[in-house]
Coordinates of N, CA, C and O in Angstrom, one line a residue:
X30 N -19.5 1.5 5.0 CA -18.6 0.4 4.7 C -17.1 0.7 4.9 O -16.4 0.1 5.6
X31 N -16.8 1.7 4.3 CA -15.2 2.5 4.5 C -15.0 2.7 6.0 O -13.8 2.6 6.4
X32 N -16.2 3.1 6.9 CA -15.7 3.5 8.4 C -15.5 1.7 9.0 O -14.6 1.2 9.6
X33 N -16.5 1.3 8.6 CA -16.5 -0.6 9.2 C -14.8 -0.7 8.7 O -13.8 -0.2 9.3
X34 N -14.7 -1.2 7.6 CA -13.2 -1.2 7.0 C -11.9 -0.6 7.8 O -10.8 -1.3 7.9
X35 N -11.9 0.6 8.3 CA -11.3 1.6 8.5 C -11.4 1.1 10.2 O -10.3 0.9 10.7
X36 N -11.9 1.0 10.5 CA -12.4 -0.2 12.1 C -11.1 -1.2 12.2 O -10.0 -1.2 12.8
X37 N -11.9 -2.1 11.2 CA -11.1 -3.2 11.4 C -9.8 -3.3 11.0 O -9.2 -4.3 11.0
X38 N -9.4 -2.4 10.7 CA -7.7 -2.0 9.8 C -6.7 -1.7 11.2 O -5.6 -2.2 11.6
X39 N -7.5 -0.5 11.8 CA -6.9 -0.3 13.1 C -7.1 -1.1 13.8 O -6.5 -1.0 14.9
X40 N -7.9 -1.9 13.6 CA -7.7 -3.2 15.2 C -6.9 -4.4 14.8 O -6.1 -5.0 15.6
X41 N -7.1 -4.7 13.6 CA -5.6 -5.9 13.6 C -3.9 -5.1 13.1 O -3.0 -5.8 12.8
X42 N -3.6 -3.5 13.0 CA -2.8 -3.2 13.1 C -2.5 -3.3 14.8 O -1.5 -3.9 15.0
X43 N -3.2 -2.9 15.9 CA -2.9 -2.8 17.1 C -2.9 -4.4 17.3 O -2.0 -4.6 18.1
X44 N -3.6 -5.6 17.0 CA -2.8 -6.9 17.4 C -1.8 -6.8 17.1 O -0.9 -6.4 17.8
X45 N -1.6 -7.0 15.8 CA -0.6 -6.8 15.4 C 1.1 -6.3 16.1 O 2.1 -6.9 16.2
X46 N 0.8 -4.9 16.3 CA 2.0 -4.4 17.6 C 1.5 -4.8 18.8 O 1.7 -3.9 19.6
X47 N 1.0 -5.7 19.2 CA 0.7 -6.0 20.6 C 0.9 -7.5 20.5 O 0.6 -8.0 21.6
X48 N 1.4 -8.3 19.6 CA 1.7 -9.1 19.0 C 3.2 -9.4 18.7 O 3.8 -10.4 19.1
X49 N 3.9 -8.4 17.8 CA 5.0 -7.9 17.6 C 5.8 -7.1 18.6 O 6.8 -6.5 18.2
X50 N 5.2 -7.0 20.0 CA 6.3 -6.5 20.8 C 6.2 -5.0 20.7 O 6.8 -4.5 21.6
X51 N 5.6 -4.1 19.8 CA 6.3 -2.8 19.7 C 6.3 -2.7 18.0 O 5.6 -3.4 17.2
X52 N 7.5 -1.5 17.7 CA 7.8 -1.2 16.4 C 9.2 -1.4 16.1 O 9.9 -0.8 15.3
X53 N 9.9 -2.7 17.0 CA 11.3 -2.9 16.7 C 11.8 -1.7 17.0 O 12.7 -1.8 16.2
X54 N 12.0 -0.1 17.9 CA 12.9 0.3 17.7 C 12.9 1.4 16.6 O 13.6 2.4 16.9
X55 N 12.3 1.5 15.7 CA 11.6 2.5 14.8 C 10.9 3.4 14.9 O 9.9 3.3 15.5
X56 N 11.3 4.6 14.4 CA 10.4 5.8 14.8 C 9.1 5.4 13.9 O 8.9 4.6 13.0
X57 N 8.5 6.2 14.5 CA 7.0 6.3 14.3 C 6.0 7.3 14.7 O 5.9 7.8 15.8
X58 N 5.3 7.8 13.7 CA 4.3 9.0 13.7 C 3.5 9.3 15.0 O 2.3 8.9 14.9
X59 N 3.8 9.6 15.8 CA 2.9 10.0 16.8 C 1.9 10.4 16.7 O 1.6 11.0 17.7
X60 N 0.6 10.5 15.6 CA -0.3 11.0 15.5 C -1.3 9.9 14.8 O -1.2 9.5 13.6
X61 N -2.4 9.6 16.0 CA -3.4 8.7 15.8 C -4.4 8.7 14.7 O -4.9 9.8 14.6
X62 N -4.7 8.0 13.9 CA -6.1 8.0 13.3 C -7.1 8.7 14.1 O -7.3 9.9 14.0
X63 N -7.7 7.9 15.0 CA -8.6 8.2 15.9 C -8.5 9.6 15.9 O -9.4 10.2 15.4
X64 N -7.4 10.4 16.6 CA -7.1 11.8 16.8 C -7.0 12.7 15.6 O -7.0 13.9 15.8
X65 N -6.9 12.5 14.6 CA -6.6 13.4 13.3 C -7.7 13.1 12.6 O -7.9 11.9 12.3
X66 N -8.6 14.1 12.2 CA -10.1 14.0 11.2 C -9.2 13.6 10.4 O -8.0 13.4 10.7
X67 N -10.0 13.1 8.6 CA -9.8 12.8 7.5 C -10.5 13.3 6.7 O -11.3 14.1 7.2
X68 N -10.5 13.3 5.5 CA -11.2 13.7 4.6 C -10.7 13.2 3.0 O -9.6 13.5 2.5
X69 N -11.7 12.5 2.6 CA -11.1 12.2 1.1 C -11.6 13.3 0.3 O -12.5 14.1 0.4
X70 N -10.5 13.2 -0.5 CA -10.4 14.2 -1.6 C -11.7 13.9 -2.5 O -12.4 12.9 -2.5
X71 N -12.0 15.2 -3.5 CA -13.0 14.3 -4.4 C -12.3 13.7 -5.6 O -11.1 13.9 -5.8
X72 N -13.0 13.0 -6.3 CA -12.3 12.0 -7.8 C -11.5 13.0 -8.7 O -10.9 12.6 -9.7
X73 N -11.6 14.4 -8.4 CA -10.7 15.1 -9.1 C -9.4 15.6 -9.1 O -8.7 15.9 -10.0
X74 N -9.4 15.7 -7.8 CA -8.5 15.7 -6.8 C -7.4 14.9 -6.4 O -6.3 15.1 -5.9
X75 N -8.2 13.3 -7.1 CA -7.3 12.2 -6.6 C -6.2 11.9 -6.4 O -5.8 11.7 -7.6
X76 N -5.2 11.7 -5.7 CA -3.8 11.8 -6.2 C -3.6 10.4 -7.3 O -4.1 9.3 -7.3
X77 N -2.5 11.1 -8.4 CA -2.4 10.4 -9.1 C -0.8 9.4 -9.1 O 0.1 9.6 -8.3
X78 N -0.6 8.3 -10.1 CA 0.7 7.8 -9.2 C 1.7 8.3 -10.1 O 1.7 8.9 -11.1
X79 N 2.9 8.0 -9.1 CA 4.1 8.2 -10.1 C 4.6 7.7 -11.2 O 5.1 6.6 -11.1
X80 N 4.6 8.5 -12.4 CA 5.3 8.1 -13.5 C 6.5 7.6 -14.2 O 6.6 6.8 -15.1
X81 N 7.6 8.3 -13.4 CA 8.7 7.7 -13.7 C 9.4 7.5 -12.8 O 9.1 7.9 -11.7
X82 N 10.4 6.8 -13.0 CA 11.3 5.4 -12.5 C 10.9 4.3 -12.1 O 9.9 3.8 -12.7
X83 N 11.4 3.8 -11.3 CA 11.7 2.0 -11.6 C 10.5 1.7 -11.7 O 9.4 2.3 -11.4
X84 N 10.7 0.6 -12.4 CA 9.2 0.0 -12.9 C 9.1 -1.6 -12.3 O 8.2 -2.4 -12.4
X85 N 10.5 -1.7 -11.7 CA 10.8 -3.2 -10.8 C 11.0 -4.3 -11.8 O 11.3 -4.2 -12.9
X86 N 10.7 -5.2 -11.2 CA 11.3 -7.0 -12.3 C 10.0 -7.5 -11.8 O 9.8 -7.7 -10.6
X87 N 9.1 -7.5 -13.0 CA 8.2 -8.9 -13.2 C 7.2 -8.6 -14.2 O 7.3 -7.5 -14.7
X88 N 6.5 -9.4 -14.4 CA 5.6 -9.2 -14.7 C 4.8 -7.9 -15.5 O 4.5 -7.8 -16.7
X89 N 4.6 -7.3 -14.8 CA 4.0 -6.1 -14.7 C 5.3 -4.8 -15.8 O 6.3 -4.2 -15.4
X90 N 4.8 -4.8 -17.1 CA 6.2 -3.4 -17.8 C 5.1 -2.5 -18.2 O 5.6 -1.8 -19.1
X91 N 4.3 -2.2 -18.0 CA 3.6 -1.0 -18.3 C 2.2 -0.8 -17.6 O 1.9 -1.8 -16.9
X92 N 1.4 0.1 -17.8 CA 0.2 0.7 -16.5 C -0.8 1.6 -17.0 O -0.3 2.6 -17.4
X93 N -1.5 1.6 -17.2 CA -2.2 2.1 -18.0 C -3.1 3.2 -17.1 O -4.1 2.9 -16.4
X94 N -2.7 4.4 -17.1 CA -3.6 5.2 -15.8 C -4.8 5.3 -16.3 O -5.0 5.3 -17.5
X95 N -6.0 5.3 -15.0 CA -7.2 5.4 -15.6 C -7.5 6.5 -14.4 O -6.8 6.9 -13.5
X96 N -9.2 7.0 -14.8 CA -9.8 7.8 -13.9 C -10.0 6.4 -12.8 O -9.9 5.2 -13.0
X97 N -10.2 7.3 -11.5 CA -10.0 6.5 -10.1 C -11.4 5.4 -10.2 O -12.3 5.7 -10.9
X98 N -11.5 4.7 -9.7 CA -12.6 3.4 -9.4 C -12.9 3.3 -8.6 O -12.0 2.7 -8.0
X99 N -13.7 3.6 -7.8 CA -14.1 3.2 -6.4 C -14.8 2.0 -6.1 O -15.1 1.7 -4.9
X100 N -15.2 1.1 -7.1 CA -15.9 -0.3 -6.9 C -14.7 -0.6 -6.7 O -14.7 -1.1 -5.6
X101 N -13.4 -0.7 -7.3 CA -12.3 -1.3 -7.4 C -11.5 -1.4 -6.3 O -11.1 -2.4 -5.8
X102 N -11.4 0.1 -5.6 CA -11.1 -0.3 -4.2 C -11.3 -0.3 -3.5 O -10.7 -0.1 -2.5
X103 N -12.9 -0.6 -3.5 CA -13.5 -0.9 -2.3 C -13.3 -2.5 -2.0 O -13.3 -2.9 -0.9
X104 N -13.2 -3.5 -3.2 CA -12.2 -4.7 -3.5 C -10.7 -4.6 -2.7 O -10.2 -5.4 -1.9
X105 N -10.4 -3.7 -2.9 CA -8.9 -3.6 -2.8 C -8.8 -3.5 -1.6 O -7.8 -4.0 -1.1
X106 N -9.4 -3.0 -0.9 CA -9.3 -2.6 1.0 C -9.7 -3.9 1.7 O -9.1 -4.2 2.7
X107 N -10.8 -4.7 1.1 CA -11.0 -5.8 1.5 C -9.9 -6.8 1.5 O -9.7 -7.5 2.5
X108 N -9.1 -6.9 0.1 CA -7.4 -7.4 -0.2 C -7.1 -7.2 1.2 O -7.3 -7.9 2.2
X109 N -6.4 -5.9 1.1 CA -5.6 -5.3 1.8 C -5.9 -5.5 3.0 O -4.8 -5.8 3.5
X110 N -7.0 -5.6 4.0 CA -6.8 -5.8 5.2 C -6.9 -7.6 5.2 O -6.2 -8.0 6.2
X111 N -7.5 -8.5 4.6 CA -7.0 -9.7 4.3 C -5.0 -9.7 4.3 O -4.2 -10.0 5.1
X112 N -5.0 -9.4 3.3 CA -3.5 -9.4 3.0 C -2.5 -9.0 3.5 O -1.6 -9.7 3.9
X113 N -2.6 -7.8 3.5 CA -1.1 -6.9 3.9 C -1.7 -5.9 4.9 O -1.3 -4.7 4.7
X114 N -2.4 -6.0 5.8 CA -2.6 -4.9 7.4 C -1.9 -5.2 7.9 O -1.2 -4.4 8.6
X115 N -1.5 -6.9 7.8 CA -0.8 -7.1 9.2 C 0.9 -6.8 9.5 O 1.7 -6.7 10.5
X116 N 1.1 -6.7 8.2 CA 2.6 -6.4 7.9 C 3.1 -4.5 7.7 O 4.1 -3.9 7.8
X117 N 2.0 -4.2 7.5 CA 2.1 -2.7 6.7 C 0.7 -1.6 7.1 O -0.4 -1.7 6.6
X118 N 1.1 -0.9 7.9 CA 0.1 0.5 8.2 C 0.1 1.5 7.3 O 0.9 1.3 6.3
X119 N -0.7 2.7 7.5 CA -0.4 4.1 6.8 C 0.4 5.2 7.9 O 1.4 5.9 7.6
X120 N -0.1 5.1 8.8 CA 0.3 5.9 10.1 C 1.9 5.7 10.5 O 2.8 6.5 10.5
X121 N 2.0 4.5 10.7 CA 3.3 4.1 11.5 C 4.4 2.8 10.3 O 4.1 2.4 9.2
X122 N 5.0 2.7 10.7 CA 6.1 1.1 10.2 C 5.4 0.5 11.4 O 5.3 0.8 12.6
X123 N 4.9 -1.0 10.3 CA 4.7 -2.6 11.0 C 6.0 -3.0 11.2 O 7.0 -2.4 11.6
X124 N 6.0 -4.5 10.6 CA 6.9 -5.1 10.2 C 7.9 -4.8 8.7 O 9.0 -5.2 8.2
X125 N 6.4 -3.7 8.1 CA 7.0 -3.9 6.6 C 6.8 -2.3 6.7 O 6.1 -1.9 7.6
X126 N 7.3 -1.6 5.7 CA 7.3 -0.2 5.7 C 5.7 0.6 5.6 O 4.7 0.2 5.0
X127 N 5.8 1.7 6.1 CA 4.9 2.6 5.6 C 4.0 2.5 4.4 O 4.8 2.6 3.4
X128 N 3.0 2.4 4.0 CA 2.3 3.0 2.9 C 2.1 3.8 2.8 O 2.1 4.0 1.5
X129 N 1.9 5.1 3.4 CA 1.8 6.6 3.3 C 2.7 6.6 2.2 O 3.8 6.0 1.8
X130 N 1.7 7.7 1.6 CA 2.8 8.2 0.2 C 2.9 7.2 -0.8 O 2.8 7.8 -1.9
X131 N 3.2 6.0 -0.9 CA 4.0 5.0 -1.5 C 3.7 5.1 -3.2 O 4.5 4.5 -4.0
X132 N 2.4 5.8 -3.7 CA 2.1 6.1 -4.6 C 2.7 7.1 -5.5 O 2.6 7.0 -6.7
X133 N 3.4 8.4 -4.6 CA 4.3 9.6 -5.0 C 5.6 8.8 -5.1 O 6.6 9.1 -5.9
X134 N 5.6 7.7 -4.2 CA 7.1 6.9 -4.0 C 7.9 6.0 -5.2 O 9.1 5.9 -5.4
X135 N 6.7 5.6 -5.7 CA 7.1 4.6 -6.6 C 5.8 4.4 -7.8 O 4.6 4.7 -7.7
X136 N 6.4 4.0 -8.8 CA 5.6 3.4 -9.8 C 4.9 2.5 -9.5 O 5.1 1.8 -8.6
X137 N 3.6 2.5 -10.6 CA 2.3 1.6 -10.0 C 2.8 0.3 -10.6 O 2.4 -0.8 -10.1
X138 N 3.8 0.4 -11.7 CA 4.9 -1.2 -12.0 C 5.4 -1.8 -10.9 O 5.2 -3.0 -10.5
X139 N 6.4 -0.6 -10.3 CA 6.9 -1.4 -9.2 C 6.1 -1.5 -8.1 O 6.8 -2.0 -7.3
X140 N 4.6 -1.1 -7.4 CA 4.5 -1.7 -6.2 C 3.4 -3.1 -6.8 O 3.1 -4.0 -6.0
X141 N 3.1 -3.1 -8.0 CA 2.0 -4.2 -8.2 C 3.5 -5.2 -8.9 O 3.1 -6.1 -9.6
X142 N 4.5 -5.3 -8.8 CA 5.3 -6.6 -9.0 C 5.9 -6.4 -7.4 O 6.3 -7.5 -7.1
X143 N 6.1 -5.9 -6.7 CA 6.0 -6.0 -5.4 C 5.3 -6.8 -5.0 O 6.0 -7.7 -4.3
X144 N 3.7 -7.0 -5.1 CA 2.7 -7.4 -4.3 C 3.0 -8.8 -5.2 O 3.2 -9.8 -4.5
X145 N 3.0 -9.3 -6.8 CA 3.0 -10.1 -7.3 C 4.4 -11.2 -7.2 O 4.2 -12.4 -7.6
X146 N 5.3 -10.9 -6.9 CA 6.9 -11.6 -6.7 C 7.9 -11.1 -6.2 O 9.1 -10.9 -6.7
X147 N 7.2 -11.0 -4.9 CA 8.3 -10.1 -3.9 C 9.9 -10.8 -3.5 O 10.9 -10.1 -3.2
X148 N 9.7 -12.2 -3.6 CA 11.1 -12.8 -4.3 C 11.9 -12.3 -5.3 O 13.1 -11.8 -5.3
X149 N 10.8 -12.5 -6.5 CA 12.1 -11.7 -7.5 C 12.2 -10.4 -7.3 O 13.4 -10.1 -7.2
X150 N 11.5 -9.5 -7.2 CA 11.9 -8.0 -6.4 C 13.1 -7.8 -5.8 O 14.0 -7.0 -6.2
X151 N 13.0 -8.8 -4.5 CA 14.1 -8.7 -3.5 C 15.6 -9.5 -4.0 O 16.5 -9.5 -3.1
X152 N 15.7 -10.1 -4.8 CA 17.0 -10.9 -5.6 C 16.7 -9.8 -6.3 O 15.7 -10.0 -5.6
X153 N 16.6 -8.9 -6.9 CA 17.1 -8.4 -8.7 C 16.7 -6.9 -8.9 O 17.2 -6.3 -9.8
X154 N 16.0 -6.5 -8.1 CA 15.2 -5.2 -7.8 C 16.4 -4.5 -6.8 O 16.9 -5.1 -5.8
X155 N 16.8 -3.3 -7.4 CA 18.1 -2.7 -6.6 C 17.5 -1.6 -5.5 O 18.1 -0.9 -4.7
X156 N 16.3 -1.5 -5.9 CA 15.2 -0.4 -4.5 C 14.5 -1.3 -3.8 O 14.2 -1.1 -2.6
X157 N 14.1 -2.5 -4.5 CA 13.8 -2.9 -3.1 C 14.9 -4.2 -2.2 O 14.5 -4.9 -1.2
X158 N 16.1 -4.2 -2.7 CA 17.1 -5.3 -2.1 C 17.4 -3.9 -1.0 O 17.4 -4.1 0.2
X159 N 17.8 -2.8 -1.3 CA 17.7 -1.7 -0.4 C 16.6 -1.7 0.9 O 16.6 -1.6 2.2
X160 N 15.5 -1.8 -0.1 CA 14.4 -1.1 1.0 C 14.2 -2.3 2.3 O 13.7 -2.2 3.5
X161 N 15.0 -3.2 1.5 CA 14.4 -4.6 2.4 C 15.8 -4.7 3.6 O 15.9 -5.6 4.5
X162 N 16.5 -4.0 3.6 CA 17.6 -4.0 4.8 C 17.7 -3.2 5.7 O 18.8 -3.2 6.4
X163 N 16.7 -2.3 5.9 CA 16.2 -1.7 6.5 C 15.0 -2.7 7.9 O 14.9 -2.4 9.0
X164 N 14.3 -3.9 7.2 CA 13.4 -4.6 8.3 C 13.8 -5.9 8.1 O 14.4 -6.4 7.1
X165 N 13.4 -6.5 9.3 CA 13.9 -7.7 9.7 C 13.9 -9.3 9.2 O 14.7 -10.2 9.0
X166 N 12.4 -8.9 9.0 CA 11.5 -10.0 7.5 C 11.6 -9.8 6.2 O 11.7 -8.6 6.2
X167 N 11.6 -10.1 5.2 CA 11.2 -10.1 3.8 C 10.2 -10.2 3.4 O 9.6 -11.0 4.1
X168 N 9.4 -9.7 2.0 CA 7.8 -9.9 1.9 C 7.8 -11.1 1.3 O 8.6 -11.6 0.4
X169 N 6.8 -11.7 1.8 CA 6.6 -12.9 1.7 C 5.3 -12.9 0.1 O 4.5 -12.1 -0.3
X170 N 5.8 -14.0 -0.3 CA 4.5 -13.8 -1.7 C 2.6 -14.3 -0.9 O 2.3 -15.1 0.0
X171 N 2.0 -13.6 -1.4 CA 0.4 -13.2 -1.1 C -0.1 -14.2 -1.7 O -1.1 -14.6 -1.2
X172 N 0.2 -14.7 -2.8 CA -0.3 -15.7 -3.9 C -1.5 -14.5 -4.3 O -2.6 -14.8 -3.9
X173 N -1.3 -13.5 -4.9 CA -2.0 -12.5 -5.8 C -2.0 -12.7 -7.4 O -1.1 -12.9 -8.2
X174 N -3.3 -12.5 -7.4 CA -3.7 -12.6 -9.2 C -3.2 -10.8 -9.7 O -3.0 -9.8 -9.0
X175 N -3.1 -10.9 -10.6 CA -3.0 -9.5 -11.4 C -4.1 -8.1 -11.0 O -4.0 -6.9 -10.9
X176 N -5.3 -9.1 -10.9 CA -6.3 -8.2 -10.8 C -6.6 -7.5 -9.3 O -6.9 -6.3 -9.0
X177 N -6.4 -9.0 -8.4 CA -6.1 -8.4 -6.8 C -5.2 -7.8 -6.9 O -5.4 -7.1 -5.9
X178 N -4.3 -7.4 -7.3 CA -2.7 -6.7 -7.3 C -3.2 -5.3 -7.7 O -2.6 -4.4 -7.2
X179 N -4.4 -5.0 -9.0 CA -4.4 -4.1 -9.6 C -5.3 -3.2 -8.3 O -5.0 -2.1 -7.9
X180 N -6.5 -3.9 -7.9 CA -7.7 -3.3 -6.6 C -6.9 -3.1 -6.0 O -6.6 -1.9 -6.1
X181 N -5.8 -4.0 -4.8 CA -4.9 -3.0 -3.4 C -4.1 -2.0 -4.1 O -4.0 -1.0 -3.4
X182 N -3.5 -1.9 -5.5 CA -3.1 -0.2 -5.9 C -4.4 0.6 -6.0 O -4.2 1.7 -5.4
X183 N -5.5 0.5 -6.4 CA -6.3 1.4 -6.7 C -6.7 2.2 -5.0 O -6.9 3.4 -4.7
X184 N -6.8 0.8 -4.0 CA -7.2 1.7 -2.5 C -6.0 2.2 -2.0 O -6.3 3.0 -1.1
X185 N -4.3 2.3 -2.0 CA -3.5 2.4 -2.4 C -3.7 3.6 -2.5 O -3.7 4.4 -1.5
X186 N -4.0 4.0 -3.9 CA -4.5 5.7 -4.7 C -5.4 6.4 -4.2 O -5.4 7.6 -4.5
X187 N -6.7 5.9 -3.1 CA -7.5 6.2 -2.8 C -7.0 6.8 -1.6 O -7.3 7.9 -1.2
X188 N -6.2 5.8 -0.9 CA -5.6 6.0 0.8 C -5.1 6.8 1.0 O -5.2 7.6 2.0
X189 N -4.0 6.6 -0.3 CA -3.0 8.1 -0.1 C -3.2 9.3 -0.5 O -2.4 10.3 -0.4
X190 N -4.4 9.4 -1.0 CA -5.0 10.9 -1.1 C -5.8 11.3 -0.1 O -6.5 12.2 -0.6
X191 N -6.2 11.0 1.0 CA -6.5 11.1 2.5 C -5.6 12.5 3.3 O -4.5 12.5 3.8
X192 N -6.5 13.5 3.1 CA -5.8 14.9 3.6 C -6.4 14.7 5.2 O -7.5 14.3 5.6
X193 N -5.5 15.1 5.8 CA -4.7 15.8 7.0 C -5.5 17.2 7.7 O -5.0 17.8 8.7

């Protein structure tokens, strides 16, 4: 199910820049999925997210870490390539920044009020009125429930512990 998933991720990222012209101009990782093995970590291993700083504007003021779920993002990948493939890779910048990392990057507050009111984020959020002048578009809201918000962090947690 993960390699099916993992299929279709990289083929609507490549419409996607075949779609979009390119990468605007943006550096970008030269090193393919296809070409670089993978390997998930085991559940002990997991990478875990970042604890402190911004915790962003909405909704979302606290996070409750749990051990990792994998029913959860196996949900969440499904989100995710519904939702946000088309804007956001791991490998390269889409339209919208990198995911790599984004879990070391930021609090699981601020990217799940990200995904939940990317308006108010971008008015009142001082990392992401930043991060957002950097690309061309703005995130647009997903119409996400709390819980879909909670599954694309958990594959998120899963994705970014993906060794090299």
């Amino acid at each position: 199910m993960k390699a099916i998933m993992n299929i279709v991720l990289t083929c609507l990222v490549f419409i996607v820049l075949i779609a979009c012209g390119g990468n605007g101009g943006r550096k970008t990782d030269s090193t393919s999925p296809a070409a670089t093995p993978t390997k998930i970590k085991s559940t002990d291993e997991m990478l875990d997210y970042k604890t402190e700083g911004s915790k962003g504007v909405g909704a979302i003021t606290s996070f409750t870490h749990k051990p990792f779920d994998a029913q959860l993002a196996n949900k969440g990948v499904e989100l995710f390539v519904s939702k946000c493939a088309m804007c956001h890779g791991f490998d390269r910048t889409l339209v919208g920044p990198s995911l790599d990392g984004v879990v070391k990057r930021r609090t699981p507050e601020w990217i799940m009020n990200m995904m939940l009111d990317p308006a108010t984020m971008l008015d009142k959020d001082p990392d992401a009125k930043a991060l957002s002048k950097e690309f061309a578009s703005p995130m647009i809201s997903l119409g996400l429930q709390q819980e879909e918000a909670r599954a694309i962090l958990e594959y998120l947690r899963e994705r970014n512990s993906v060794t090299k």
